[in-house]
Amino acid sequence: MELNQKTIKKKLTFEGIGLHSGELVTLTLLPAEEDDGIVFVRTDLKKNSVIKANWKNIYTANLCTKIINKNGIGVSTIEHLMFSFYSLGITNLIIQINGPEVPIMDGSAKNFIEDILKTGLLSQKKKILNLHILKKIEIRDQNKFIKYESTNKNFLEIDFTIDYKDQFIKKQRYILKNANKNYLEVFNCRTFCHQQDLEKIFAMGLAKGGSLDNAIVISGNKILNQGGLRYKDEFVRHKILDCLGDLYLSSYLINGKISCNQGGHELTARLLKEIFKSKKNYLIK
């Protein structure tokens, strides 16, 4: 099935706090031309401020996805925003941001997707190119793994398992079939952490903007958020949200199946780099 490239109909602005930086951020989405791709522009900097949303620019960071350009200028916590673009089929966009981190909003992609849909999408004339991965590719790290397998279906399926061995999350598994079509199953699932880990996270200089308004906090056998969970398995659904956002740094739609156990941003980045390491692994058409 062929799809057309897509952008948004008009300018759209978001304001919010960066989860890790704690800084107030303004982020503006602007329509872009065909074949422009998704590009971030740091408006708080006078030069070297353009960062392409691409796997080549992934930079190892703690507890988020970060991309940097060749001059070391970057933007972090892009995964929820990238998931929004993936889910809505947006291929061309300029993202102006006046700081180093995308605002966390409510900890999910809900605000981004709802406001983008209100603004409207614009279908463009050129067709989307797809990434066809030609063989099984797997990345393992002890009991953690992420793997890609080809299927005869023209959509992406994600089978994700987490096992925290704690009193509340425990083991959860969720299978998202046809990820583009069924994105509403995960789009409003929030980021989370254990209260006992917060001291270590703060010591790393992270989560300065975190609160119960933008993250689920687990304490023992309960959560501290008054509104409760949106789904009983919101945790594993959020991991799928993150994974899809990271996979879209391939710059293409992917058909097939992704299976992941105990994975996260680093493993997904390693999978992307392994795919593109050899032209024998993939075909773009």
XYZ file of C-alpha atoms in Angstrom:
285
model
C 0.000 0.000 0.000
C 1.462 3.314 -1.095
C 1.119 6.369 1.125
C 1.841 10.008 0.408
C 4.267 12.203 2.321
C 2.581 14.437 4.871
C 3.094 17.650 6.850
C 0.822 19.890 8.940
C -1.508 22.552 7.560
C -0.279 25.446 9.684
C 1.970 26.559 12.527
C 1.390 24.971 15.934
C 3.042 25.936 19.241
C 3.464 24.009 22.508
C 4.795 25.248 25.845
C 5.890 23.146 28.773
C 8.612 22.018 31.147
C 11.555 19.863 30.153
C 11.416 16.672 32.227
C 15.140 16.524 32.931
C 16.245 20.140 32.489
C 13.321 21.672 34.394
C 13.400 24.567 31.921
C 10.311 26.183 30.409
C 10.371 25.416 26.687
C 8.491 26.738 23.663
C 8.260 24.351 20.748
C 6.774 25.349 17.385
C 5.882 22.993 14.539
C 5.996 24.436 11.015
C 4.948 22.862 7.695
C 7.814 21.658 5.509
C 8.241 20.820 1.835
C 8.348 17.338 0.333
C 11.512 15.347 1.046
C 12.621 17.819 3.763
C 12.228 15.211 6.487
C 11.883 16.058 10.173
C 14.314 18.729 11.348
C 14.834 20.415 14.732
C 16.082 24.006 14.893
C 17.424 25.441 18.179
C 16.140 29.033 18.066
C 18.066 29.918 21.245
C 21.328 29.520 19.328
C 22.660 31.757 16.565
C 24.555 29.139 14.535
C 24.905 25.392 13.988
C 21.379 25.041 15.289
C 19.891 22.509 12.838
C 19.593 18.868 13.941
C 18.142 16.251 11.595
C 15.900 13.655 13.250
C 17.893 10.671 12.064
C 19.515 7.558 13.543
C 22.971 8.851 12.553
C 22.556 11.672 15.077
C 21.539 9.544 18.080
C 23.649 10.396 21.115
C 23.859 8.164 24.200
C 21.911 9.829 27.013
C 20.392 8.785 30.313
C 16.658 8.008 30.482
C 15.749 9.662 27.173
C 16.525 9.847 23.460
C 18.858 12.602 22.329
C 20.125 13.641 18.909
C 23.074 15.927 18.157
C 24.532 17.424 14.972
C 28.180 17.314 13.917
C 28.845 20.479 15.944
C 27.612 18.878 19.171
C 24.352 20.853 19.304
C 21.484 18.679 20.405
C 17.926 18.243 21.576
C 16.741 15.582 24.011
C 13.618 13.743 25.159
C 12.327 13.650 21.597
C 10.765 10.172 21.767
C 7.146 11.136 22.553
C 7.123 13.801 19.863
C 8.646 11.411 17.322
C 5.997 8.838 18.223
C 3.359 11.448 17.397
C 4.850 12.027 13.957
C 5.143 8.282 13.343
C 1.546 7.620 14.391
C 0.121 10.385 12.215
C 2.340 9.626 9.231
C 4.064 13.016 9.291
C 7.209 12.893 7.153
C 8.150 16.557 6.677
C 8.284 19.103 9.485
C 10.373 21.917 10.924
C 10.491 21.970 14.725
C 11.673 25.213 16.280
C 12.651 24.883 19.941
C 14.161 27.507 22.250
C 15.970 25.109 24.548
C 17.778 21.757 24.755
C 14.799 19.549 25.618
C 11.312 18.861 24.247
C 8.588 19.680 26.815
C 7.298 16.597 28.605
C 3.632 17.726 28.615
C 1.652 15.042 30.540
C 4.372 12.396 30.143
C 2.839 10.843 27.033
C 2.140 11.804 23.408
C -1.492 12.707 24.101
C -1.192 16.515 23.957
C 0.981 16.453 20.849
C -1.305 14.161 18.878
C -4.573 15.804 19.875
C -3.370 19.309 19.020
C -1.763 18.234 15.740
C -5.027 16.618 14.669
C -6.921 19.812 15.541
C -4.475 21.822 13.424
C -4.850 19.427 10.512
C -2.607 17.327 8.295
C -1.633 18.097 4.704
C -1.094 15.270 2.233
C 1.679 15.973 -0.268
C 2.174 14.693 -3.819
C 5.241 12.499 -3.422
C 4.981 8.948 -2.147
C 6.571 7.743 1.106
C 9.610 5.513 0.775
C 9.568 2.405 2.979
C 12.445 0.673 4.745
C 12.441 -3.028 3.851
C 14.653 -4.980 6.267
C 15.859 -8.119 4.508
C 16.733 -10.447 7.387
C 16.285 -11.100 11.084
C 18.372 -8.720 13.191
C 18.736 -9.090 16.961
C 20.543 -7.145 19.682
C 21.084 -8.824 23.067
C 22.410 -7.601 26.396
C 22.222 -10.403 28.965
C 18.483 -11.014 29.523
C 17.503 -7.956 27.468
C 16.920 -8.145 23.738
C 15.275 -6.458 20.782
C 14.879 -8.153 17.434
C 13.365 -7.494 14.038
C 11.741 -10.227 11.943
C 10.209 -9.975 8.482
C 6.556 -10.882 7.989
C 4.277 -11.011 4.977
C 2.160 -8.178 6.396
C 2.326 -4.544 5.310
C 2.351 -3.128 8.834
C 4.518 -3.153 11.962
C 3.725 -5.262 15.022
C 5.451 -4.777 18.377
C 5.553 -7.478 21.058
C 7.028 -5.956 24.235
C 7.676 -7.468 27.670
C 8.883 -5.806 30.870
C 9.672 -7.480 34.198
C 10.523 -5.166 37.084
C 10.306 -7.816 39.805
C 8.781 -5.181 42.102
C 5.565 -5.084 44.140
C 3.468 -3.163 41.616
C 4.501 -3.346 37.955
C 5.781 -6.924 38.080
C 5.762 -8.601 34.629
C 3.730 -7.113 31.786
C 3.457 -7.970 28.113
C 1.597 -6.125 25.360
C 1.299 -6.785 21.637
C 0.454 -3.818 19.428
C -0.669 -5.011 16.019
C -0.571 -2.598 13.101
C 1.196 0.130 15.054
C 0.188 3.038 12.794
C -3.492 2.128 12.718
C -3.775 1.271 16.421
C -1.607 4.001 17.972
C -4.511 5.079 20.208
C -3.843 1.976 22.316
C -0.613 3.527 23.621
C -0.551 7.272 22.765
C -1.682 8.481 26.222
C 0.492 6.146 28.309
C 2.840 8.067 30.590
C 6.468 7.788 31.567
C 7.107 6.316 35.021
C 9.670 5.727 37.746
C 10.010 4.161 41.184
C 10.157 6.548 44.134
C 13.181 4.668 45.478
C 15.122 5.515 42.302
C 14.454 9.252 42.429
C 17.398 10.097 44.679
C 19.794 8.462 42.214
C 18.083 10.182 39.259
C 18.305 13.581 40.977
C 21.991 12.945 41.752
C 22.543 12.499 37.993
C 21.115 15.990 37.456
C 17.972 14.587 35.839
C 14.191 14.839 36.361
C 14.396 18.478 37.513
C 11.028 19.087 35.863
C 9.405 15.835 36.952
C 6.153 15.831 38.916
C 3.001 13.797 39.405
C 1.530 15.868 36.558
C 3.923 14.383 34.010
C 5.026 10.997 35.361
C 3.673 7.982 37.193
C 5.543 7.458 40.463
C 5.443 3.991 42.049
C 5.969 3.622 45.790
C 6.001 0.043 47.022
C 2.729 -1.580 45.998
C 0.915 1.591 44.962
C 1.242 4.680 42.792
C 1.273 8.218 44.168
C -0.760 9.783 41.329
C -4.262 10.623 42.555
C -5.898 9.919 39.211
C -4.583 6.376 39.084
C -3.527 4.551 35.943
C -5.049 5.007 32.504
C -4.602 1.260 31.888
C -3.552 -1.499 34.281
C -0.649 -2.203 31.907
C 0.151 1.447 31.190
C 3.826 0.800 31.914
C 4.507 -1.662 29.093
C 2.297 0.349 26.729
C 4.478 3.387 27.408
C 7.559 1.339 26.544
C 5.986 0.611 23.156
C 5.334 4.340 22.688
C 9.011 5.061 23.379
C 10.173 2.265 21.088
C 8.086 3.469 18.142
C 9.282 7.035 18.619
C 12.889 5.855 18.585
C 12.342 3.602 15.563
C 11.071 6.577 13.576
C 14.610 7.943 13.676
C 15.112 5.492 10.811
C 13.290 8.211 8.804
C 11.089 5.524 7.260
C 8.085 3.346 7.978
C 8.967 -0.283 8.706
C 6.857 -3.387 8.112
C 7.442 -6.607 10.036
C 7.662 -7.523 13.710
C 9.677 -6.074 16.581
C 10.011 -8.229 19.692
C 11.553 -6.708 22.809
C 12.247 -7.934 26.329
C 13.324 -5.452 28.988
C 14.452 -3.028 26.286
C 14.795 0.727 26.210
C 16.251 3.633 24.263
C 19.784 2.249 24.092
C 18.802 -1.146 22.689
C 16.517 0.414 20.072
C 19.326 2.754 18.992
C 21.688 -0.209 18.687
C 19.122 -2.051 16.549
C 18.830 0.897 14.163
C 22.599 1.196 13.842
C 22.906 -2.536 13.188
C 20.249 -2.388 10.458
C 22.014 0.430 8.615
C 25.527 -0.959 9.127
C 25.339 -2.871 5.852
C 23.324 -2.243 2.709
C 22.821 -6.014 2.550
C 20.442 -5.634 5.528
C 17.864 -3.371 3.921
C 16.250 -1.915 0.854
C 14.597 1.491 0.544
C 11.819 1.773 -2.012
